[in-house]
Coordinates of N, CA, C and O in Angstrom, one line a residue:
M784 N 5.3 -1.9 19.8 CA 5.6 -1.2 18.5 C 5.5 -2.3 17.4 O 4.9 -2.2 16.2
K785 N 6.3 -3.5 17.6 CA 6.3 -4.4 16.7 C 4.9 -5.2 16.2 O 4.6 -5.3 15.1
R786 N 4.1 -5.1 17.3 CA 2.7 -5.8 17.1 C 1.9 -4.9 16.3 O 1.2 -5.1 15.5
A787 N 2.1 -3.5 16.6 CA 1.4 -2.5 15.8 C 1.7 -2.4 14.3 O 0.9 -2.3 13.5
C788 N 3.1 -2.7 14.2 CA 3.6 -2.5 12.8 C 3.1 -3.8 12.0 O 2.7 -3.5 10.8
L789 N 3.1 -4.9 12.6 CA 2.7 -6.1 11.9 C 1.2 -6.1 11.6 O 0.7 -6.4 10.5
T790 N 0.3 -5.6 12.6 CA -1.2 -5.4 12.3 C -1.3 -4.2 11.3 O -2.4 -4.6 10.5
L791 N -0.6 -3.3 11.3 CA -0.7 -2.4 10.1 C -0.5 -3.0 8.9 O -1.2 -2.5 8.0
L792 N 0.6 -3.6 8.7 CA 0.9 -4.3 7.5 C -0.2 -5.2 7.1 O -0.5 -5.4 5.8
L793 N -0.7 -6.0 8.0 CA -1.8 -6.8 7.7 C -3.0 -6.1 7.2 O -3.7 -6.4 6.2
T794 N -3.3 -4.9 7.6 CA -4.4 -4.0 7.3 C -4.0 -3.6 6.0 O -5.0 -3.5 5.1
L795 N -2.8 -3.2 5.6 CA -2.5 -2.9 4.3 C -3.0 -3.9 3.2 O -3.2 -3.5 2.1
G796 N -2.6 -5.1 3.5 CA -3.0 -6.2 2.7 C -4.5 -6.5 2.5 O -4.8 -7.1 1.4
T797 N -5.3 -6.0 3.5 CA -6.7 -6.2 3.3 C -7.6 -5.0 2.8 O -8.8 -5.0 2.9
M798 N -6.8 -3.9 2.4 CA -7.6 -2.7 2.3 C -8.4 -2.8 0.9 O -7.8 -3.6 0.1
T799 N -9.3 -2.2 0.7 CA -10.0 -2.1 -0.4 C -9.7 -0.7 -1.1 O -9.8 0.3 -0.4
S800 N -9.5 -0.8 -2.3 CA -9.2 0.3 -3.1 C -10.1 0.7 -4.4 O -10.3 -0.2 -5.2
A801 N -10.6 1.8 -4.4 CA -11.2 2.3 -5.6 C -10.5 3.2 -6.4 O -9.9 4.2 -5.8
S802 N -10.1 3.0 -7.5 CA -8.9 3.8 -8.3 C -9.4 4.2 -9.5 O -10.3 3.7 -10.4
A803 N -8.9 5.2 -9.8 CA -9.0 5.8 -11.3 C -7.6 5.7 -12.0 O -6.6 6.0 -11.4
Q804 N -7.6 5.3 -13.2 CA -6.4 5.1 -13.9 C -6.5 5.7 -15.3 O -7.3 5.8 -16.0
W805 N -5.2 6.4 -15.6 CA -5.0 6.8 -17.0 C -4.1 5.9 -17.6 O -3.2 5.6 -17.3
Q806 N -4.5 5.4 -18.8 CA -3.5 4.5 -19.6 C -3.6 5.1 -21.1 O -4.5 5.8 -21.4
T807 N -2.3 5.1 -21.5 CA -2.0 5.6 -22.7 C -2.2 4.7 -24.1 O -1.5 4.7 -24.8
G808 N -3.2 3.9 -23.9 CA -3.6 2.9 -25.1 C -2.4 1.9 -25.2 O -2.1 1.0 -24.3
T809 N -2.0 1.9 -26.5 CA -1.0 0.8 -26.7 C 0.5 1.3 -26.5 O 1.4 0.8 -26.9
K810 N 0.6 2.5 -25.8 CA 1.8 3.1 -25.6 C 2.6 2.2 -24.4 O 1.9 1.8 -23.6
P811 N 4.0 2.4 -24.4 CA 4.6 1.5 -23.5 C 4.6 2.0 -22.1 O 4.7 1.4 -21.1
L812 N 4.1 3.4 -21.8 CA 4.2 3.9 -20.6 C 2.8 4.1 -20.0 O 1.7 4.7 -20.7
H813 N 2.4 3.7 -18.6 CA 1.1 3.7 -18.1 C 1.2 4.5 -16.8 O 2.2 4.1 -16.0
I814 N 0.4 5.4 -16.5 CA 0.3 6.1 -15.2 C -1.1 5.9 -14.5 O -2.1 6.0 -15.2
G815 N -0.9 5.6 -13.2 CA -2.2 5.5 -12.7 C -2.2 6.1 -11.1 O -1.2 6.3 -10.7
I816 N -3.5 6.4 -10.7 CA -3.6 7.0 -9.3 C -4.8 6.1 -8.7 O -5.6 5.6 -9.4
G817 N -4.8 6.0 -7.3 CA -5.8 5.3 -6.8 C -6.1 5.9 -5.3 O -5.0 6.5 -4.7
A818 N -7.2 5.8 -4.8 CA -7.5 6.2 -3.4 C -8.7 5.2 -3.0 O -9.5 4.6 -3.8
G819 N -8.5 4.9 -1.7 CA -9.4 4.0 -1.1 C -9.6 3.9 0.4 O -9.0 4.8 1.0
L820 N -10.4 3.1 0.9 CA -10.7 2.9 2.2 C -9.7 1.7 2.8 O -9.6 0.8 2.3
S821 N -9.1 2.1 4.0 CA -8.3 1.1 4.8 C -9.1 0.6 6.0 O -9.4 1.4 6.8
V822 N -9.5 -0.7 5.9 CA -10.5 -1.3 6.9 C -9.4 -2.3 7.9 O -9.2 -3.3 7.4
P823 N -9.4 -1.9 9.1 CA -8.6 -2.9 9.9 C -9.5 -3.9 10.2 O -10.7 -3.9 10.2
V824 N -8.9 -5.2 10.4 CA -9.4 -6.4 10.5 C -8.8 -7.1 11.7 O -7.6 -6.9 12.2
G825 N -9.4 -8.2 12.3 CA -8.7 -8.9 13.4 C -8.7 -8.1 14.8 O -9.4 -7.3 14.9
D826 N -7.5 -8.4 15.4 CA -7.4 -7.8 16.8 C -7.0 -6.2 16.4 O -7.4 -5.6 17.3
V827 N -6.5 -5.8 15.4 CA -6.2 -4.4 15.2 C -7.6 -3.7 14.9 O -7.6 -2.3 15.3
R828 N -8.6 -4.2 14.8 CA -9.9 -3.5 14.5 C -10.4 -2.8 15.7 O -11.0 -1.8 15.7
S829 N -10.1 -3.3 16.9 CA -10.3 -2.7 18.1 C -9.3 -1.6 18.6 O -9.6 -0.8 19.5
T830 N -8.3 -1.5 17.8 CA -7.4 -0.4 18.2 C -7.3 0.8 17.2 O -7.2 1.9 17.6
L831 N -7.7 0.5 15.9 CA -7.6 1.6 14.7 C -9.0 1.8 14.2 O -9.6 0.8 14.0
D832 N -9.3 2.9 13.8 CA -10.3 3.3 12.9 C -10.0 3.1 11.5 O -9.1 2.9 11.1
Q833 N -11.2 3.1 10.8 CA -11.0 2.9 9.2 C -10.2 4.2 8.8 O -10.2 5.3 9.6
G834 N -9.4 4.2 7.8 CA -8.5 5.1 7.3 C -8.6 5.2 5.9 O -9.5 4.7 5.1
V835 N -7.6 5.9 5.3 CA -7.5 6.3 3.8 C -6.2 5.5 3.4 O -5.1 5.3 4.0
Q836 N -6.3 5.3 2.0 CA -5.1 4.7 1.4 C -4.9 5.5 0.0 O -6.0 5.7 -0.7
L837 N -3.9 6.1 -0.4 CA -3.5 6.7 -1.5 C -2.4 6.0 -2.4 O -1.5 5.6 -1.7
Q838 N -2.5 5.9 -3.8 CA -1.5 5.1 -4.3 C -1.3 6.0 -5.8 O -2.0 6.5 -6.4
G839 N 0.1 6.2 -6.1 CA 0.5 6.4 -7.5 C 1.3 5.4 -8.0 O 2.2 4.8 -7.4
V840 N 1.0 4.9 -9.4 CA 1.8 4.1 -10.1 C 2.2 4.4 -11.5 O 1.6 5.3 -12.1
I841 N 3.3 4.0 -11.8 CA 3.9 4.1 -13.2 C 4.5 2.8 -13.7 O 5.1 2.2 -12.8
R842 N 4.1 2.5 -14.8 CA 4.5 1.2 -15.5 C 5.0 1.4 -16.8 O 4.5 2.2 -17.7
Y843 N 6.1 0.7 -17.0 CA 6.8 0.8 -18.5 C 6.9 -0.6 -19.1 O 7.5 -1.5 -18.3
Q844 N 6.3 -0.7 -20.1 CA 6.3 -2.1 -20.7 C 6.6 -1.8 -22.3 O 5.9 -1.4 -23.0
P845 N 7.8 -2.2 -22.8 CA 8.3 -1.9 -24.0 C 7.4 -2.7 -25.2 O 6.9 -3.8 -24.8
M846 N 7.0 -2.1 -26.1 CA 5.9 -2.6 -27.0 C 6.5 -4.0 -27.7 O 7.8 -4.1 -27.8
G847 N 5.7 -5.1 -27.8 CA 6.1 -6.3 -28.0 C 6.9 -7.1 -27.3 O 7.4 -8.3 -27.6
M848 N 7.1 -6.6 -26.1 CA 8.0 -7.4 -25.1 C 7.0 -8.0 -24.1 O 6.1 -7.4 -23.6
P849 N 7.4 -9.3 -23.4 CA 6.4 -9.6 -22.5 C 6.7 -9.2 -20.8 O 6.0 -9.6 -20.0
F850 N 7.8 -8.6 -20.9 CA 8.2 -7.9 -19.5 C 8.1 -6.4 -19.4 O 8.0 -5.8 -20.3
G851 N 7.9 -6.0 -18.2 CA 7.8 -4.5 -17.9 C 8.2 -4.2 -16.4 O 8.5 -5.2 -15.6
L852 N 8.5 -3.0 -16.1 CA 8.9 -2.5 -14.9 C 7.7 -1.6 -14.3 O 6.9 -0.9 -14.9
K853 N 7.5 -1.8 -12.9 CA 6.4 -1.0 -12.3 C 7.0 -0.4 -10.9 O 7.7 -1.0 -10.4
A854 N 6.7 0.7 -10.8 CA 6.9 1.5 -9.5 C 5.8 2.0 -8.8 O 5.0 2.6 -9.7
S855 N 5.7 2.1 -7.7 CA 4.5 2.7 -6.9 C 4.9 3.2 -5.7 O 5.9 2.9 -5.1
V856 N 4.0 4.5 -5.5 CA 4.4 5.1 -4.0 C 2.9 5.1 -3.4 O 1.9 5.3 -3.9
N857 N 3.0 4.7 -2.1 CA 1.6 4.3 -1.2 C 1.8 5.1 0.0 O 2.7 5.2 0.5
Y858 N 0.4 5.5 0.5 CA 0.5 6.3 1.6 C -0.9 5.7 2.3 O -1.9 5.7 1.6
Q859 N -0.8 5.4 3.6 CA -2.0 5.0 4.4 C -2.0 5.5 5.8 O -0.8 5.6 6.3
K860 N -3.1 5.8 6.3 CA -3.2 6.5 7.6 C -4.5 5.9 8.3 O -5.6 6.0 7.7
N861 N -4.2 5.3 9.5 CA -5.4 5.2 10.3 C -5.3 5.8 11.8 O -4.4 5.6 12.3
N862 N -6.4 6.3 12.3 CA -6.4 7.1 13.6 C -6.6 5.9 14.7 O -7.2 5.0 14.3
F863 N -6.1 6.1 15.8 CA -6.4 5.3 16.8 C -7.7 5.5 17.4 O -8.4 6.6 17.4
K864 N -8.4 4.5 18.1 CA -9.7 4.5 18.6 C -9.5 5.1 20.0 O -9.2 4.3 20.9
V865 N -9.7 6.3 20.3 CA -9.3 6.8 21.5 C -10.1 6.3 22.6 O -9.5 6.1 23.7
D866 N -11.4 6.0 22.5 CA -12.3 5.5 23.5 C -11.9 4.1 24.0 O -12.0 3.7 25.1
E867 N -11.4 3.4 22.9 CA -11.0 1.9 23.1 C -9.5 1.8 23.8 O -9.3 0.9 24.7
V868 N -8.5 2.6 23.3 CA -7.1 2.4 23.7 C -6.5 3.5 24.6 O -5.5 3.4 25.1
G869 N -7.3 4.6 24.7 CA -6.9 5.8 25.6 C -5.8 6.6 25.1 O -5.2 7.3 25.8
I870 N -5.5 6.4 23.8 CA -4.4 7.0 23.1 C -4.9 7.8 21.9 O -5.6 7.3 21.1
D871 N -4.6 9.1 21.8 CA -5.0 9.9 20.8 C -3.9 9.8 19.7 O -2.7 10.0 20.2
G872 N -3.9 9.7 18.4 CA -3.0 9.7 17.5 C -3.3 8.9 16.2 O -4.5 8.6 16.1
Y873 N -2.2 8.5 15.6 CA -2.5 7.8 14.3 C -1.3 7.0 14.0 O -0.3 7.1 14.5
Q874 N -1.6 5.9 13.1 CA -0.4 5.2 12.4 C -0.4 5.4 11.1 O -1.6 5.6 10.5
S875 N 0.7 5.8 10.2 CA 0.7 5.8 8.9 C 1.8 4.9 8.4 O 2.8 4.8 8.8
V876 N 1.8 4.7 7.0 CA 2.9 3.9 6.3 C 2.8 4.7 4.9 O 2.0 5.0 4.3
V877 N 4.1 5.0 4.8 CA 4.7 5.5 3.3 C 5.6 4.3 2.8 O 6.6 4.0 3.5
S878 N 5.3 4.0 1.5 CA 6.0 2.9 0.9 C 6.3 3.4 -0.5 O 5.6 4.0 -1.2
G879 N 7.5 2.7 -0.8 CA 7.8 2.8 -2.3 C 8.2 1.3 -2.8 O 9.0 0.8 -2.1
L880 N 7.7 0.9 -3.9 CA 7.9 -0.4 -4.4 C 8.4 -0.5 -5.8 O 7.8 0.3 -6.6
G881 N 9.2 -1.3 -6.2 CA 9.4 -1.7 -7.5 C 9.3 -3.0 -7.9 O 9.6 -4.1 -7.1
S882 N 8.9 -3.3 -9.0 CA 8.5 -4.8 -9.5 C 8.8 -4.9 -10.9 O 8.7 -4.0 -11.8
L883 N 9.2 -6.3 -11.3 CA 9.2 -6.7 -12.5 C 8.1 -7.5 -12.9 O 7.6 -8.4 -12.2
T884 N 7.5 -7.3 -14.1 CA 6.2 -8.0 -14.5 C 6.5 -8.9 -15.8 O 7.2 -8.3 -16.7
L885 N 5.9 -10.0 -15.8 CA 6.0 -10.8 -16.9 C 4.7 -11.2 -17.2 O 4.0 -11.8 -16.5
G886 N 4.2 -11.0 -18.6 CA 2.9 -11.4 -18.9 C 2.8 -11.6 -20.4 O 3.7 -11.0 -21.4
I887 N 1.8 -12.3 -20.9 CA 1.5 -12.4 -22.2 C 0.1 -12.3 -22.6 O -0.8 -12.4 -21.6
K888 N -0.3 -11.9 -23.9 CA -1.7 -11.8 -24.2 C -2.2 -13.1 -24.9 O -1.7 -13.7 -25.9
L889 N -3.2 -13.8 -24.4 CA -3.7 -14.9 -25.0 C -5.2 -14.8 -25.2 O -6.1 -14.9 -24.3
G890 N -5.5 -14.1 -26.2 CA -7.0 -13.6 -26.8 C -7.4 -12.5 -25.6 O -6.7 -11.7 -25.4
P891 N -8.5 -12.8 -25.1 CA -9.0 -11.9 -24.1 C -8.3 -12.0 -22.7 O -8.5 -11.1 -21.8
L892 N -7.6 -13.2 -22.5 CA -6.7 -13.2 -21.3 C -5.4 -12.6 -21.4 O -4.8 -12.6 -22.3
R893 N -5.0 -12.1 -20.3 CA -3.7 -11.7 -20.2 C -3.0 -12.1 -18.8 O -2.9 -11.3 -17.9
P894 N -2.6 -13.2 -18.7 CA -2.1 -13.7 -17.5 C -0.5 -13.2 -17.2 O 0.0 -12.8 -18.3
Y895 N -0.3 -12.8 -16.0 CA 0.9 -12.3 -15.6 C 1.5 -12.7 -14.3 O 0.8 -13.4 -13.5
V896 N 2.6 -12.4 -14.1 CA 3.3 -12.8 -12.9 C 4.2 -11.6 -12.6 O 4.9 -11.1 -13.4
T897 N 4.1 -10.9 -11.4 CA 5.0 -9.9 -10.9 C 5.6 -10.2 -9.5 O 5.2 -10.7 -8.6
A898 N 6.9 -9.6 -9.4 CA 7.7 -9.8 -8.2 C 8.7 -8.6 -7.9 O 9.0 -8.0 -9.0
G899 N 8.8 -8.2 -6.8 CA 9.7 -7.1 -6.5 C 9.8 -6.8 -5.1 O 9.7 -7.7 -4.3
G900 N 10.3 -5.5 -4.6 CA 10.4 -5.4 -3.3 C 10.5 -3.8 -3.1 O 10.3 -3.0 -4.1
G901 N 10.6 -3.4 -1.8 CA 10.5 -1.9 -1.6 C 10.8 -1.6 -0.2 O 10.9 -2.7 0.8
A902 N 10.6 -0.4 0.3 CA 10.8 0.0 1.8 C 9.5 0.5 2.2 O 8.6 1.2 1.4
F903 N 9.1 0.4 3.4 CA 7.9 1.0 4.2 C 8.4 1.6 5.4 O 9.0 1.1 6.3
R904 N 8.0 2.9 5.3 CA 8.3 3.7 6.6 C 7.0 3.7 7.4 O 6.0 4.3 7.0
I905 N 7.1 3.0 8.7 CA 5.9 3.1 9.5 C 6.0 4.2 10.7 O 7.1 4.0 11.3
T906 N 5.1 4.9 10.8 CA 5.1 5.8 11.8 C 3.8 5.8 12.8 O 2.8 5.5 12.3
A907 N 4.2 5.9 13.9 CA 2.8 6.0 14.9 C 3.1 7.4 15.8 O 4.2 7.4 16.4
K908 N 2.2 8.2 15.8 CA 2.2 9.5 16.5 C 1.2 9.5 17.5 O 0.0 9.2 17.2
M909 N 1.5 9.5 18.8 CA 0.5 9.4 20.0 C 0.5 10.6 20.9 O 1.7 11.0 21.2
T910 N -0.6 10.7 21.5 CA -0.7 11.7 22.6 C -1.4 10.9 23.8 O -2.5 10.4 23.7
E911 N -0.5 10.6 24.9 CA -1.1 9.9 25.9 C -0.7 10.5 27.3 O 0.2 10.9 27.6
A912 N -1.9 10.8 28.0 CA -1.6 11.6 29.2 C -1.0 13.0 29.1 O -0.1 13.4 29.8
G913 N -1.3 13.6 28.0 CA -0.7 15.0 27.7 C 0.8 14.9 27.1 O 1.2 15.9 27.0
T914 N 1.2 13.9 26.9 CA 2.5 13.7 26.4 C 2.6 13.2 25.0 O 2.0 12.2 24.6
D915 N 3.3 14.0 24.0 CA 3.4 13.6 22.8 C 4.4 12.7 22.4 O 5.6 13.0 23.1
S916 N 4.3 11.7 21.6 CA 5.6 10.9 21.2 C 5.4 10.4 19.7 O 4.2 10.2 19.3
T917 N 6.5 10.3 19.0 CA 6.5 9.7 17.7 C 7.5 8.6 17.5 O 8.6 8.7 18.1
Q918 N 7.0 7.6 17.0 CA 8.0 6.4 16.7 C 7.9 6.0 15.1 O 6.8 6.1 14.7
S919 N 9.0 6.0 14.5 CA 9.2 5.5 13.1 C 10.2 4.5 13.0 O 11.2 4.4 13.7
E920 N 9.9 3.8 12.0 CA 10.9 2.7 11.6 C 10.8 2.5 10.1 O 9.7 2.6 9.6
V921 N 11.8 2.0 9.4 CA 11.7 1.6 8.1 C 12.0 0.1 8.1 O 12.9 -0.4 8.6
K922 N 11.0 -0.6 7.4 CA 11.1 -2.0 6.9 C 11.2 -2.2 5.5 O 10.7 -1.4 4.8
F923 N 11.8 -3.4 5.1 CA 11.9 -3.7 3.8 C 11.2 -5.0 3.6 O 11.1 -5.9 4.5
G924 N 10.5 -5.0 2.3 CA 9.7 -6.3 2.3 C 9.7 -6.7 0.8 O 10.3 -5.9 -0.1
I925 N 9.1 -7.8 0.4 CA 9.0 -8.2 -1.1 C 7.4 -8.3 -1.4 O 6.6 -8.4 -0.5
N926 N 7.2 -8.3 -2.7 CA 5.8 -8.4 -3.0 C 5.9 -9.3 -4.2 O 6.9 -9.5 -4.9
G927 N 4.5 -10.0 -4.5 CA 4.5 -10.8 -5.6 C 3.0 -11.1 -5.9 O 2.1 -11.0 -5.1
A928 N 2.8 -11.4 -7.1 CA 1.2 -11.6 -7.5 C 1.3 -12.3 -8.8 O 2.3 -12.3 -9.7
A929 N 0.1 -12.9 -9.1 CA -0.2 -13.5 -10.4 C -1.7 -13.4 -10.5 O -2.5 -13.2 -9.6
G930 N -2.0 -13.2 -11.9 CA -3.3 -13.1 -12.2 C -3.8 -13.3 -13.8 O -2.8 -13.5 -14.5
L931 N -5.0 -13.0 -14.1 CA -5.4 -13.0 -15.4 C -5.7 -11.7 -15.8 O -6.3 -10.9 -15.2

């Protein structure tokens, strides 16, 4: 299960997301949603099919201030490849993350740094030889990013 959880978290980091966002212009509150394809890579590619990823984001940045707060809720699901592993079922991850963002506006560029943490509920539901089983665990993690 630990290997499956690790590979699923690696899959989370490599997913491609096409997103639609609503922003309120120069107002301090921004809301966004996203959906995309979760593409397993490496060793897990032989175990999991492509899946889906959904995300909801809310960000608050007071006007004139270089810092802000961001919260996101994420869901990802990948089915097992029945032909390859002989197990019918899926793995899913539900997560909630909170972050502090620091950024400034430099003409057309907006460099930023963000850091935070959250919880990830990892679930594997399987049917093997006619027997159903479900395994779940909650892991805590940190996140960070920088960009323009």
